[in-house]
Coordinates of C-alpha atoms in Angstrom, one line a residue:
Chain A
M1 CA -11.3 -20.1 11.6
M2 CA -10.2 -17.7 14.3
D3 CA -7.7 -16.1 12.0
A4 CA -10.4 -15.4 9.4
A5 CA -12.7 -14.0 12.0
V6 CA -10.0 -11.6 13.3
L7 CA -8.6 -10.6 9.9
I8 CA -11.8 -10.5 7.8
A9 CA -15.1 -10.9 9.7
L10 CA -14.6 -8.4 12.5
P11 CA -13.2 -5.6 10.2
S12 CA -16.0 -6.3 7.7
L13 CA -18.6 -5.9 10.5
I14 CA -17.0 -2.6 11.5
G15 CA -17.0 -1.3 7.9
F16 CA -20.5 -2.6 7.2
S17 CA -21.9 -0.9 10.2
L18 CA -20.4 2.4 9.1
L19 CA -21.8 2.0 5.6
I20 CA -25.2 1.3 7.0
V21 CA -25.2 4.4 9.1
L22 CA -24.1 6.4 6.1
G23 CA -27.2 5.1 4.3
F24 CA -25.5 2.7 1.8
R25 CA -27.3 -0.5 0.9
A26 CA -26.8 -3.2 -1.7
S27 CA -29.3 -3.5 -4.4
K28 CA -30.4 -7.0 -5.6
E29 CA -27.6 -7.0 -8.2
L30 CA -24.6 -9.1 -7.5
H31 CA -22.0 -6.4 -8.3
S32 CA -23.8 -4.0 -5.9
S33 CA -23.5 -6.6 -3.1
L34 CA -19.9 -7.2 -4.0
L35 CA -19.1 -3.5 -3.8
I36 CA -20.6 -3.2 -0.3
L37 CA -18.7 -6.3 0.8
C38 CA -15.4 -4.9 -0.5
W39 CA -16.0 -1.5 0.9
S40 CA -16.9 -2.9 4.3
L41 CA -13.7 -4.8 4.6
A42 CA -11.6 -1.9 3.2
I43 CA -13.2 0.6 5.7
G44 CA -13.0 -2.0 8.5
I45 CA -9.2 -2.5 8.0
G46 CA -8.6 1.2 8.2
V47 CA -11.0 1.9 11.1
S48 CA -9.8 -1.1 13.2
S49 CA -6.2 0.1 12.7
A50 CA -7.3 3.6 13.9
L51 CA -9.1 2.0 16.9
F52 CA -5.9 0.1 17.7
Y53 CA -3.9 3.3 17.5
G54 CA -6.3 5.1 19.9
V55 CA -6.2 2.3 22.4
S56 CA -2.4 1.8 22.2
R57 CA -1.8 5.5 22.9
M58 CA -3.5 5.0 26.2
V59 CA -2.8 1.5 27.5
K60 CA -0.8 -1.5 26.3
P61 CA -3.5 -3.1 24.2
S62 CA -4.8 -6.6 25.1
A63 CA -7.1 -8.8 23.1
G64 CA -9.9 -8.2 25.6
T65 CA -9.6 -4.4 25.4
L66 CA -9.5 -4.4 21.6
L67 CA -12.5 -6.7 21.3
L68 CA -14.4 -4.5 23.7
V69 CA -13.5 -1.3 21.8
E70 CA -14.3 -2.8 18.4
A71 CA -17.6 -4.3 19.6
G72 CA -18.4 -1.0 21.2
F73 CA -17.8 0.8 17.9
I74 CA -20.2 -1.6 16.1
L75 CA -22.8 -1.2 18.9
V76 CA -22.6 2.6 18.7
T77 CA -23.0 2.7 15.0
V78 CA -25.9 0.3 15.2
A79 CA -27.6 2.5 17.8
V80 CA -27.1 5.5 15.6
F81 CA -28.6 3.6 12.7
F82 CA -31.7 2.7 14.6
R83 CA -32.1 6.3 15.7
M84 CA -31.7 7.6 12.1
R85 CA -33.2 4.9 10.1
K86 CA -36.5 6.7 9.4
A87 CA -34.9 9.9 8.3
A88 CA -32.2 8.3 6.2
T89 CA -32.2 8.5 2.4
L90 CA -30.8 5.2 1.2
I91 CA -28.3 4.9 -1.5
R92 CA -28.5 1.7 -3.6
F93 CA -26.2 2.0 -6.6
M94 CA -28.1 0.4 -9.5
R95 CA -26.9 0.0 -13.1
R96 CA -28.7 2.0 -15.7
N97 CA -27.0 0.7 -18.8
P98 CA -28.2 -2.3 -20.8
P99 CA -25.9 -5.4 -20.6
F100 CA -23.3 -6.0 -23.3
P101 CA -25.1 -7.6 -26.3
R102 CA -22.5 -10.4 -26.9
A103 CA -23.2 -12.0 -23.5
G104 CA -21.5 -15.3 -24.6
I105 CA -18.0 -13.9 -24.1
Q106 CA -18.6 -12.5 -20.6
P107 CA -18.1 -15.8 -18.7
W108 CA -14.8 -16.2 -20.5
T109 CA -13.5 -12.8 -19.5
Q110 CA -14.8 -13.3 -15.9
A111 CA -13.0 -16.6 -15.7
A112 CA -9.8 -14.9 -17.0
A113 CA -10.2 -12.2 -14.3
A114 CA -10.7 -14.9 -11.6
A115 CA -7.7 -16.8 -12.9
L116 CA -5.6 -13.7 -12.6
L117 CA -6.5 -13.4 -8.9
L118 CA -5.6 -17.0 -8.3
L119 CA -2.3 -16.6 -10.1
M120 CA -1.5 -13.5 -8.1
T121 CA -2.2 -15.4 -4.9
A122 CA -0.1 -18.3 -6.0
Y123 CA 2.8 -16.1 -7.0
S124 CA 2.6 -14.1 -3.8
V125 CA 2.5 -17.2 -1.5
L126 CA 5.4 -18.9 -3.4
H127 CA 7.5 -15.7 -3.2
W128 CA 6.6 -15.1 0.4
L129 CA 7.6 -18.7 1.4
Q130 CA 11.1 -17.8 0.1
F131 CA 11.2 -14.2 1.5
P132 CA 8.9 -14.2 4.5
D133 CA 10.1 -10.9 5.7
G134 CA 8.9 -9.1 2.6
G135 CA 10.7 -6.2 1.0
W136 CA 13.2 -3.8 2.6
D137 CA 10.5 -1.3 3.7
A138 CA 8.4 -4.0 5.2
Y139 CA 11.0 -5.3 7.7
S140 CA 12.8 -2.0 8.2
I141 CA 9.7 0.1 8.7
Y142 CA 6.1 -1.2 8.7
N143 CA 6.4 -4.7 10.3
L144 CA 9.3 -3.7 12.4
R145 CA 7.1 -1.1 14.1
S146 CA 4.3 -3.7 14.4
R147 CA 6.8 -5.9 16.3
F148 CA 7.6 -3.0 18.6
L149 CA 3.9 -2.4 19.2
F150 CA 3.2 -6.1 19.9
H151 CA 6.2 -6.9 22.0
G152 CA 7.1 -3.6 23.6
E153 CA 5.9 -2.5 27.0
N154 CA 5.4 1.2 26.1
P155 CA 4.6 0.7 22.5
W156 CA 4.7 4.1 21.0
D157 CA 7.7 5.2 23.1
A158 CA 9.5 2.2 21.7
V159 CA 8.6 3.1 18.2
N160 CA 9.6 6.7 18.7
S161 CA 13.0 5.6 19.9
L162 CA 13.9 4.0 16.6
I163 CA 16.5 5.6 14.5
G164 CA 15.2 7.8 11.7
Y165 CA 15.8 5.2 8.9
H166 CA 12.9 3.1 10.4
R167 CA 10.7 6.1 9.8
P168 CA 8.7 6.3 13.0
D169 CA 6.9 9.2 11.4
H170 CA 5.3 7.3 8.5
P171 CA 1.5 7.0 8.8
P172 CA 0.7 4.0 10.9
M173 CA -2.3 2.3 9.2
L174 CA -0.5 -0.9 8.0
T175 CA 1.7 -1.1 11.2
A176 CA -1.3 -0.7 13.5
F177 CA -3.5 -3.2 11.5
V178 CA -0.8 -5.9 11.6
A179 CA -0.2 -5.3 15.3
R180 CA -3.9 -5.4 16.0
N181 CA -4.2 -8.8 14.4
W182 CA -1.3 -10.2 16.4
V183 CA -2.7 -8.9 19.6
L184 CA -6.2 -10.4 18.9
L185 CA -4.6 -13.7 17.8
G186 CA -2.4 -13.7 20.9
E187 CA 0.8 -14.4 19.0
E188 CA 3.0 -13.0 16.2
R189 CA 1.6 -14.9 13.2
E190 CA 3.9 -14.5 10.2
F191 CA 1.1 -14.9 7.6
V192 CA -0.7 -11.8 8.8
P193 CA 1.3 -9.2 6.8
L194 CA 1.0 -11.4 3.7
M195 CA -2.8 -11.8 4.2
T196 CA -3.1 -8.0 4.6
A197 CA -1.0 -7.5 1.5
L198 CA -3.1 -10.0 -0.5
L199 CA -6.4 -8.5 0.6
A200 CA -5.5 -5.1 -0.9
P201 CA -5.3 -6.0 -4.6
V202 CA -8.2 -8.5 -4.3
L203 CA -10.4 -5.8 -2.8
T204 CA -9.1 -3.3 -5.4
A205 CA -10.2 -5.7 -8.1
G206 CA -13.6 -6.2 -6.5
V207 CA -14.2 -2.5 -6.2
L208 CA -13.1 -1.8 -9.7
Y209 CA -15.2 -4.7 -11.1
S210 CA -18.3 -3.5 -9.2
G211 CA -17.7 0.1 -10.1
V212 CA -17.2 -0.5 -13.8
S213 CA -20.1 -2.9 -13.9
L214 CA -22.4 -0.3 -12.4
L215 CA -21.1 2.4 -14.7
K216 CA -20.9 0.3 -17.9
N217 CA -21.6 -3.4 -17.9
G218 CA -20.2 -6.7 -16.6
F219 CA -18.1 -7.4 -19.8
A220 CA -16.3 -4.1 -19.4
A221 CA -15.9 -4.8 -15.7
S222 CA -14.1 -8.1 -16.1
L223 CA -11.9 -6.5 -18.8
A224 CA -11.1 -3.8 -16.3
V225 CA -9.8 -6.4 -13.8
I226 CA -7.7 -8.0 -16.5
L227 CA -6.2 -4.6 -17.4
L228 CA -5.6 -3.9 -13.7
F229 CA -3.1 -6.8 -13.6
L230 CA -1.5 -5.9 -16.9
P231 CA 1.6 -4.2 -15.3
P232 CA 3.7 -6.9 -13.7
P233 CA 4.3 -4.8 -10.5
M234 CA 0.6 -5.2 -9.7
I235 CA 1.4 -8.8 -8.9
A236 CA 5.1 -8.7 -8.2
S237 CA 4.8 -6.1 -5.4
V238 CA 2.2 -8.0 -3.3
P239 CA 4.8 -10.2 -1.4
H240 CA 6.9 -7.1 -0.7
L241 CA 4.2 -6.3 1.9
L242 CA 4.3 -2.6 1.4
S243 CA 1.7 0.1 2.1
D244 CA 1.3 1.1 -1.6
L245 CA -1.3 -1.5 -2.5
P246 CA -3.6 -0.6 0.5
L247 CA -3.1 3.0 -0.5
A248 CA -4.2 2.1 -4.1
L249 CA -7.2 0.3 -2.6
Y250 CA -8.4 3.4 -0.8
I251 CA -7.7 5.7 -3.8
T252 CA -9.6 3.3 -6.1
S253 CA -12.5 3.1 -3.6
A254 CA -12.6 6.9 -3.4
T255 CA -12.6 7.4 -7.2
V256 CA -15.2 4.7 -7.7
V257 CA -17.7 6.0 -5.1
F258 CA -17.1 9.5 -6.4
A259 CA -17.9 8.4 -10.0
L260 CA -21.0 6.4 -8.9
T261 CA -22.2 9.3 -6.7
M262 CA -21.8 11.9 -9.4
H263 CA -23.3 9.7 -12.1
L264 CA -26.1 7.8 -10.4
E265 CA -26.9 9.8 -7.3
E266 CA -26.5 13.4 -8.5
G267 CA -23.8 14.3 -6.1
S268 CA -25.5 13.0 -2.9
W269 CA -23.7 14.3 0.2
R270 CA -23.5 10.8 1.6
G271 CA -21.6 9.5 -1.4
L272 CA -19.2 12.5 -1.3
C273 CA -18.7 12.0 2.5
L274 CA -17.8 8.4 1.8
T275 CA -15.4 9.6 -0.9
G276 CA -13.8 11.8 1.7
L277 CA -13.7 8.9 4.2
F278 CA -11.7 6.8 1.7
L279 CA -9.3 9.6 1.0
G280 CA -8.8 10.1 4.7
L281 CA -8.0 6.4 5.0
A282 CA -5.5 6.9 2.1
A283 CA -3.8 9.7 4.1
W284 CA -3.8 7.4 7.2
T285 CA -2.1 4.7 5.1
K286 CA 0.6 6.7 3.4
A287 CA 1.7 10.4 3.2
E288 CA 0.8 10.4 -0.6
G289 CA -2.8 9.9 0.4
L290 CA -2.9 13.6 1.4
V291 CA -2.1 14.5 -2.2
W292 CA -5.3 12.8 -3.4
M293 CA -7.3 14.3 -0.4
I294 CA -6.3 17.7 -1.7
S295 CA -6.4 17.0 -5.5
L296 CA -10.0 15.9 -5.8
P297 CA -11.6 18.9 -4.1
I298 CA -9.4 21.2 -6.1
A299 CA -10.3 19.4 -9.3
L300 CA -14.0 19.9 -8.4
A301 CA -13.5 23.6 -7.8
V302 CA -11.6 24.0 -11.1
T303 CA -14.4 22.1 -12.9
G304 CA -16.9 24.4 -11.3
C305 CA -15.0 27.5 -12.5
L306 CA -14.8 26.1 -16.0
R307 CA -18.6 25.4 -16.1
G308 CA -19.9 28.3 -14.2
E309 CA -21.2 26.3 -11.3
V310 CA -18.6 27.3 -8.7
W311 CA -20.7 27.2 -5.5
R312 CA -22.2 23.9 -6.3
R313 CA -18.8 22.3 -6.9
L314 CA -17.3 24.0 -3.8
G315 CA -20.2 22.5 -1.8
E316 CA -19.4 19.0 -3.1
A317 CA -15.7 19.6 -2.4
G318 CA -16.7 20.6 1.2
W319 CA -18.5 17.3 1.7
I320 CA -15.5 15.4 0.6
L321 CA -13.2 17.3 3.0
A322 CA -15.8 16.8 5.8
G323 CA -15.8 13.0 5.1
G324 CA -12.0 12.8 5.5
V325 CA -11.6 15.2 8.4
G326 CA -11.7 12.4 11.1
F327 CA -8.7 10.6 9.7
I328 CA -6.8 13.9 9.0
V329 CA -7.3 14.8 12.7
L330 CA -6.1 11.4 13.7
L331 CA -3.1 11.7 11.4
A332 CA -2.3 15.1 12.9
W333 CA -2.5 13.6 16.4
F334 CA -0.1 10.9 15.3
K335 CA 2.3 13.4 13.7
F336 CA 2.2 15.9 16.6
S337 CA 2.8 13.2 19.2
I338 CA 6.2 12.3 17.7
P339 CA 9.1 13.7 19.7
Y340 CA 11.1 14.6 16.6
E341 CA 14.0 15.9 18.6
E342 CA 14.5 12.5 20.3
I343 CA 14.7 10.6 17.0
P344 CA 18.3 10.2 15.9
F345 CA 18.9 11.2 12.3
L346 CA 15.3 11.6 11.0
I347 CA 15.7 12.6 7.4
P348 CA 13.1 15.2 6.5
S349 CA 11.1 14.1 3.4
F350 CA 11.0 17.6 2.1
P351 CA 13.8 19.7 3.4
L352 CA 13.3 23.4 3.1
N353 CA 16.4 23.8 1.0
G354 CA 15.0 21.2 -1.4
F355 CA 13.1 24.0 -3.2
R356 CA 16.4 25.1 -4.5
N357 CA 16.3 22.0 -6.7
V358 CA 13.7 23.8 -8.9
F359 CA 16.7 25.8 -10.3
D360 CA 18.8 22.6 -10.8
G361 CA 18.5 22.2 -14.6
Q362 CA 20.4 18.9 -14.7
R363 CA 18.0 17.4 -12.1
M364 CA 15.0 18.5 -14.2
I365 CA 16.5 17.0 -17.3
D366 CA 17.3 13.7 -15.5
L367 CA 13.7 13.6 -14.2
M368 CA 12.3 14.2 -17.6
R369 CA 14.5 11.4 -19.0
L370 CA 14.1 8.8 -16.3
I371 CA 10.3 9.1 -15.6
P372 CA 9.1 8.1 -19.1
L373 CA 11.6 5.2 -19.1
E374 CA 10.3 3.9 -15.8
L375 CA 6.7 4.3 -16.9
I376 CA 7.5 2.1 -19.9
K377 CA 9.2 -0.4 -17.6
F378 CA 6.1 -0.4 -15.3
G379 CA 4.0 -1.5 -18.3
G380 CA 6.3 -4.4 -18.8
V381 CA 6.7 -6.5 -22.0
Y382 CA 3.0 -6.3 -22.8
G383 CA 2.6 -2.6 -22.0
F384 CA 1.6 -1.9 -25.6
V385 CA -1.6 -3.9 -24.9
F386 CA -3.2 -1.0 -23.1
P387 CA -3.2 1.5 -26.0
L388 CA -3.9 -1.2 -28.5
F389 CA -6.9 -2.4 -26.5
F390 CA -8.5 1.0 -26.5
W391 CA -7.6 1.6 -30.2
L392 CA -9.5 -1.7 -30.9
T393 CA -12.5 -1.0 -28.7
G394 CA -12.7 2.7 -29.7
M395 CA -13.3 5.5 -27.3
R396 CA -16.0 8.1 -26.8
R397 CA -16.9 10.6 -24.1
R398 CA -20.4 10.1 -22.9
P399 CA -22.1 13.3 -21.9
D400 CA -23.7 11.6 -18.9
F401 CA -20.2 10.7 -17.6
E402 CA -19.0 14.3 -17.7
T403 CA -20.1 15.0 -14.1
F404 CA -17.3 12.7 -12.8
L405 CA -14.9 12.2 -15.7
T406 CA -13.5 15.7 -15.9
P407 CA -12.9 16.0 -12.1
L408 CA -11.4 12.6 -12.2
L409 CA -9.0 13.3 -15.0
L410 CA -8.1 16.6 -13.4
T411 CA -7.4 14.8 -10.1
L412 CA -5.1 12.4 -11.8
S413 CA -3.2 15.4 -13.4
F414 CA -2.9 17.3 -10.1
A415 CA -1.8 14.2 -8.2
A416 CA 0.8 13.5 -10.9
A417 CA 2.0 17.1 -10.7
A418 CA 2.3 16.9 -6.9
Y419 CA 4.3 13.6 -7.1
F420 CA 6.6 15.2 -9.7
A421 CA 7.1 18.2 -7.4
A422 CA 8.0 15.8 -4.6
Y423 CA 10.6 14.2 -6.8
V424 CA 12.1 17.6 -7.5
V425 CA 12.5 18.7 -3.8
T426 CA 13.4 15.4 -2.1
P427 CA 17.1 15.2 -1.4
N428 CA 17.7 11.7 -3.0
P429 CA 19.7 11.4 -6.2
V430 CA 17.2 10.8 -9.0
E431 CA 19.2 8.0 -10.6
I432 CA 18.6 5.9 -7.5
H433 CA 15.3 7.3 -6.3
I434 CA 13.3 7.1 -9.6
P435 CA 14.1 3.4 -10.4
R436 CA 13.4 2.4 -6.8
S437 CA 10.1 4.2 -6.4
M438 CA 8.4 4.6 -9.8
D439 CA 6.8 1.2 -9.8
R440 CA 5.3 1.8 -6.4
I441 CA 4.0 5.2 -7.3
C442 CA 2.4 4.0 -10.5
L443 CA 0.5 1.5 -8.4
H444 CA -1.3 4.4 -6.7
F445 CA -2.5 5.7 -10.1
W446 CA -3.1 2.6 -12.1
P447 CA -6.5 1.4 -10.9
T448 CA -7.9 4.9 -11.3
V449 CA -6.4 5.2 -14.8
V450 CA -8.0 1.9 -15.7
L451 CA -11.4 3.1 -14.3
A452 CA -11.2 6.4 -16.3
A453 CA -10.1 4.5 -19.5
M454 CA -12.9 2.0 -19.2
T455 CA -15.5 4.7 -18.8
L456 CA -14.1 6.2 -22.0
S457 CA -14.0 2.9 -23.9
N458 CA -16.6 2.1 -26.5
L459 CA -17.8 -1.1 -24.7
D460 CA -21.5 -0.2 -24.4
S461 CA -24.2 -1.8 -26.4
N462 CA -24.2 -0.6 -30.0
D463 CA -27.9 0.1 -30.1
E464 CA -29.3 3.6 -29.8
S465 CA -29.9 3.4 -26.1
A466 CA -26.2 3.1 -25.5
G467 CA -24.9 5.9 -23.3
H468 CA -28.4 6.9 -22.2
P469 CA -29.7 6.2 -18.7
T470 CA -32.7 4.2 -19.7
V471 CA -33.2 1.2 -17.6
A472 CA -33.1 1.2 -13.8
C473 CA -32.7 -2.4 -12.9
Chain B
M1 CA -28.6 13.4 -26.1
E2 CA -25.6 14.2 -28.2
Q3 CA -22.5 12.0 -27.9
S4 CA -19.1 13.4 -28.5
Q5 CA -17.0 10.8 -30.4
L6 CA -13.3 10.2 -29.9
T7 CA -13.5 7.7 -32.7
P8 CA -15.8 8.6 -35.5
E9 CA -17.5 5.3 -36.3
R10 CA -19.2 2.8 -34.1
T11 CA -16.8 0.0 -33.2
S12 CA -17.7 -3.4 -34.7
D13 CA -18.2 -6.3 -32.3
S14 CA -15.4 -8.2 -33.9
R15 CA -12.9 -5.5 -33.0
R16 CA -14.1 -5.5 -29.4
M17 CA -14.0 -9.3 -29.2
T18 CA -10.4 -9.1 -30.6
A19 CA -9.5 -6.5 -27.9
A20 CA -11.0 -8.7 -25.1
A21 CA -9.2 -11.8 -26.4
L22 CA -5.9 -10.1 -26.9
A23 CA -5.9 -8.5 -23.4
S24 CA -7.1 -11.7 -21.7
V25 CA -4.6 -14.0 -23.4
L26 CA -1.5 -11.8 -23.0
V27 CA -2.2 -10.7 -19.4
L28 CA -2.9 -14.3 -18.4
Q29 CA 0.2 -15.5 -20.2
S30 CA 2.3 -12.9 -18.4
A31 CA 0.8 -13.9 -15.0
V32 CA 1.2 -17.6 -15.7
G33 CA 4.8 -17.0 -16.6
M34 CA 5.5 -15.1 -13.3
A35 CA 3.8 -17.8 -11.2
Y36 CA 5.6 -20.6 -13.1
R37 CA 9.0 -19.0 -12.7
E38 CA 8.4 -18.5 -9.0
A39 CA 7.2 -22.1 -8.6
V40 CA 10.4 -23.4 -10.3
Q41 CA 12.6 -21.2 -8.1
F42 CA 10.7 -22.4 -5.0
R43 CA 11.1 -26.0 -6.0
N44 CA 14.8 -25.7 -6.7
G45 CA 15.3 -23.6 -3.6
L46 CA 17.4 -21.2 -5.6
Q47 CA 16.3 -17.9 -4.2
R48 CA 15.6 -18.7 -0.5
D49 CA 16.4 -15.7 1.7
P50 CA 19.5 -16.8 3.7
L51 CA 18.9 -14.4 6.5
T52 CA 15.5 -15.6 7.5
T53 CA 17.0 -18.6 9.3
Q54 CA 18.5 -16.2 11.7
R55 CA 15.1 -15.2 13.0
R56 CA 14.7 -18.1 15.4
V57 CA 18.3 -17.7 16.6
I58 CA 18.0 -14.0 17.4
E59 CA 14.6 -14.5 19.0
K60 CA 16.2 -17.1 21.2
L61 CA 19.2 -14.9 21.9
I62 CA 17.1 -12.0 23.2
T63 CA 15.4 -14.1 25.8
M64 CA 18.8 -14.5 27.5
I65 CA 19.2 -10.7 27.9
P66 CA 17.8 -9.0 31.0
D67 CA 15.1 -6.5 30.4
G68 CA 16.3 -3.4 28.7
S69 CA 15.6 -1.3 25.7
V70 CA 19.0 -1.1 23.9
L71 CA 21.1 -3.9 22.5
G72 CA 24.5 -3.3 21.1
Y73 CA 25.3 -4.4 17.5
T74 CA 28.5 -5.4 15.9
T75 CA 29.7 -7.3 12.9
N76 CA 32.9 -7.9 10.8
P77 CA 35.3 -5.0 11.5
E78 CA 35.2 -3.5 8.0
D79 CA 31.4 -3.8 7.9
H80 CA 31.2 -2.2 11.3
R81 CA 33.3 0.8 10.1
F82 CA 31.1 1.1 7.0
L83 CA 27.9 1.1 9.1
A84 CA 29.3 3.7 11.4
G85 CA 29.8 5.9 8.3
T86 CA 26.4 5.2 6.8
V87 CA 23.5 3.9 8.9
L88 CA 24.6 5.8 11.9
S89 CA 25.8 8.9 10.0
A90 CA 23.4 11.8 9.8
S91 CA 24.7 12.5 6.3
W92 CA 23.3 9.2 4.9
D93 CA 20.1 9.9 2.9
G94 CA 18.8 6.3 3.4
G95 CA 19.4 5.4 -0.3
I96 CA 21.6 2.7 -1.5
S97 CA 24.3 4.5 -3.5
A98 CA 25.6 3.1 -6.7
D99 CA 29.0 3.1 -5.1
F100 CA 28.1 0.6 -2.5
T101 CA 29.6 -2.9 -3.0
P102 CA 27.4 -6.0 -2.6
Q103 CA 29.3 -6.7 0.6
Q104 CA 28.3 -3.3 2.0
I105 CA 24.7 -3.7 1.0
Y106 CA 24.7 -7.1 2.7
A107 CA 26.1 -5.4 5.8
I108 CA 23.2 -2.9 5.8
D109 CA 20.7 -5.7 5.2
R110 CA 22.1 -7.7 8.1
Y111 CA 21.8 -4.7 10.4
F112 CA 18.2 -4.0 9.5
R113 CA 17.2 -7.6 9.6
T114 CA 18.8 -8.1 13.0
Q115 CA 16.9 -5.1 14.3
Y116 CA 13.7 -6.6 12.9
Y117 CA 14.3 -9.9 14.6
A118 CA 15.6 -8.4 17.9
A119 CA 12.5 -6.1 18.4
P120 CA 11.5 -4.9 21.0
F121 CA 15.2 -4.3 21.7
R122 CA 16.5 -1.2 19.9
L123 CA 19.9 -1.9 18.2
K124 CA 22.7 0.5 18.6
L125 CA 26.0 0.1 16.8
F126 CA 28.5 -0.7 19.6
E127 CA 30.9 2.1 20.0
G128 CA 32.6 1.6 23.3
E129 CA 32.3 2.5 26.9
T130 CA 28.9 4.2 27.0
D131 CA 26.9 1.5 25.2
A132 CA 24.7 -1.4 26.3
D133 CA 26.2 -4.3 28.3
H134 CA 25.0 -6.9 25.8
V135 CA 26.0 -6.9 22.1
V136 CA 24.6 -9.0 19.3
A137 CA 27.0 -9.8 16.5
N138 CA 25.8 -10.8 13.0
F139 CA 28.9 -12.0 11.1
R140 CA 29.5 -13.0 7.6
P141 CA 32.4 -15.3 6.7
P142 CA 35.2 -15.7 7.8
Y143 CA 33.8 -14.8 11.3
A144 CA 30.4 -16.4 10.8
R145 CA 31.7 -20.0 11.4
N146 CA 34.1 -19.0 14.2
P147 CA 33.3 -15.8 16.0
P148 CA 36.4 -14.3 17.8
Y149 CA 36.5 -14.9 21.5
Q150 CA 37.4 -11.3 22.1
M151 CA 36.7 -8.2 20.1
P152 CA 37.7 -4.6 21.2
R153 CA 36.0 -4.1 24.6
L154 CA 33.9 -7.2 24.1
R155 CA 33.9 -10.8 25.4
L156 CA 32.1 -13.7 23.7
V157 CA 29.2 -15.1 25.8
R158 CA 27.8 -17.6 23.4
D159 CA 28.1 -18.5 19.7
F160 CA 24.5 -19.3 18.5
G161 CA 25.7 -20.4 15.0
D162 CA 24.5 -19.1 11.7
G163 CA 26.7 -16.0 12.1
I164 CA 25.0 -14.9 15.3
A165 CA 26.9 -14.5 18.5
L166 CA 26.2 -12.7 21.9
Y167 CA 29.0 -10.6 23.4
R168 CA 29.2 -8.8 26.7
R169 CA 31.0 -5.5 27.3
R170 CA 34.2 -6.0 29.2
T171 CA 34.3 -3.8 32.3
S172 CA 38.1 -3.5 32.5

């Protein structure tokens, strides 16, 4: 009970209070409430890790101090809410599409989606019981640093004294959240990293389900969850306890709130700020999050140039950057507080001479050869199901989706280009680096790819009203 | 409102039902297979991580060491030499090279895992006179069952079993 309160209830309250202040409310529809619940916990995990980071930079954190700080944060946001409540324009995302006409099949697809979540949990727990330390990066980087934060007297000095292979410079979201839970629980509970890892795909599925349900219908939403778990690494990587799945959660949350804001709220600044907040959380979770933080505003600017509405799109991009700036400042504080000269053998992720690799023809050929192979491996034995599914359902571009679909597809392209550039300049041999990392990188993209594909799918009602915003439920 | 079509005709309901059924059945089948294989491995105890049993041993070991921040580390001599050339070498890029033998990968894993269990002590590969007084050893066979009483500049303090031993630096 105490564990659930610390791990779920308190972060949910923190996230919920922030959503309330931003003016977000659930409508009477179930998927709208589910979306607010998932976002609350997702935001709460990131914010509570940031609060832990702030506290631990100043004093050795104790349960009492942390509770005081977290309760104080909730009280401040509640006070702001009461001060602003009359002026606030509320955002309640409501579905405008008619439900899918063959309603009889929907419970079956929903049951299949729920069964997938249960199977993922069963697989993860069984694997974790055999490998409780998780994958290599979990025990050599993330949870190792959590142990230093929990057991050490001068937590960040201790982390900074680690040798470079333990990457004391990696963004500390996961590390700080796990340590925060141990401090609040008063002991190092081994299940905390697993629970954190399990929450990420469950919340990703919840956000994707709610998002697609609001954009299309419940039938398409449950199919989106099923397709989310199509690649085996979506399940297999959970017990490795890495930061890629929380990163995927924040990227998915950002793209879903962006799509809903552009489609249902005509680019409301509150929705765009929330998009930025999620992208800031992504950067706080893993360095790749910065790529997405930059890609989406650039994609908006490019869309504006293409359609002759540059200033409007630049304004929207500005709101996104404004929403994420808090976590970017926090990340800068973290990065600039690291005494790099005292860390033995810290390998730079992008050495300056790495740009010479651009002229290394063989490296380019190897990248072009290996990346498609690893993409096929990511899809697994049933990878063919994804194209087959959309061939069967048919696809069409709805004009009312254009406000978010073009920027979203451009964001995916820019992010993919940035990841490719990173592969080019990093010093690791591609034969080792690509097979080791492609699965994890695909996890960042996959939920957004599913979201974009589902919005293109022909899974609307076949009647004439399909694709038109006719009914505000 | 005009709709741009990627597929020219409206999709029939039967095709959409087929797509839904196909995706549901195959993805479920894949997930059931993964969970089932894991359950079988768990039941048979085939895959259990052998190093995790060292956790309690190392956590007990570090309670015997006076407060300090650095703890020496050693292992079988050939693994020790290999680690000195990789994990503690600035030239190592952090990647597992295709040239590494399973024994060498096991040596790296033991080092990282010992560091994980020994936190908040920071491990430092024992190199001689200037190192920490106490040194933890994580051996593989043949030393795992019977740790040597003396190693270069080290004297055995206690054999904790499971390949873990505590050494102390010899002053003379």
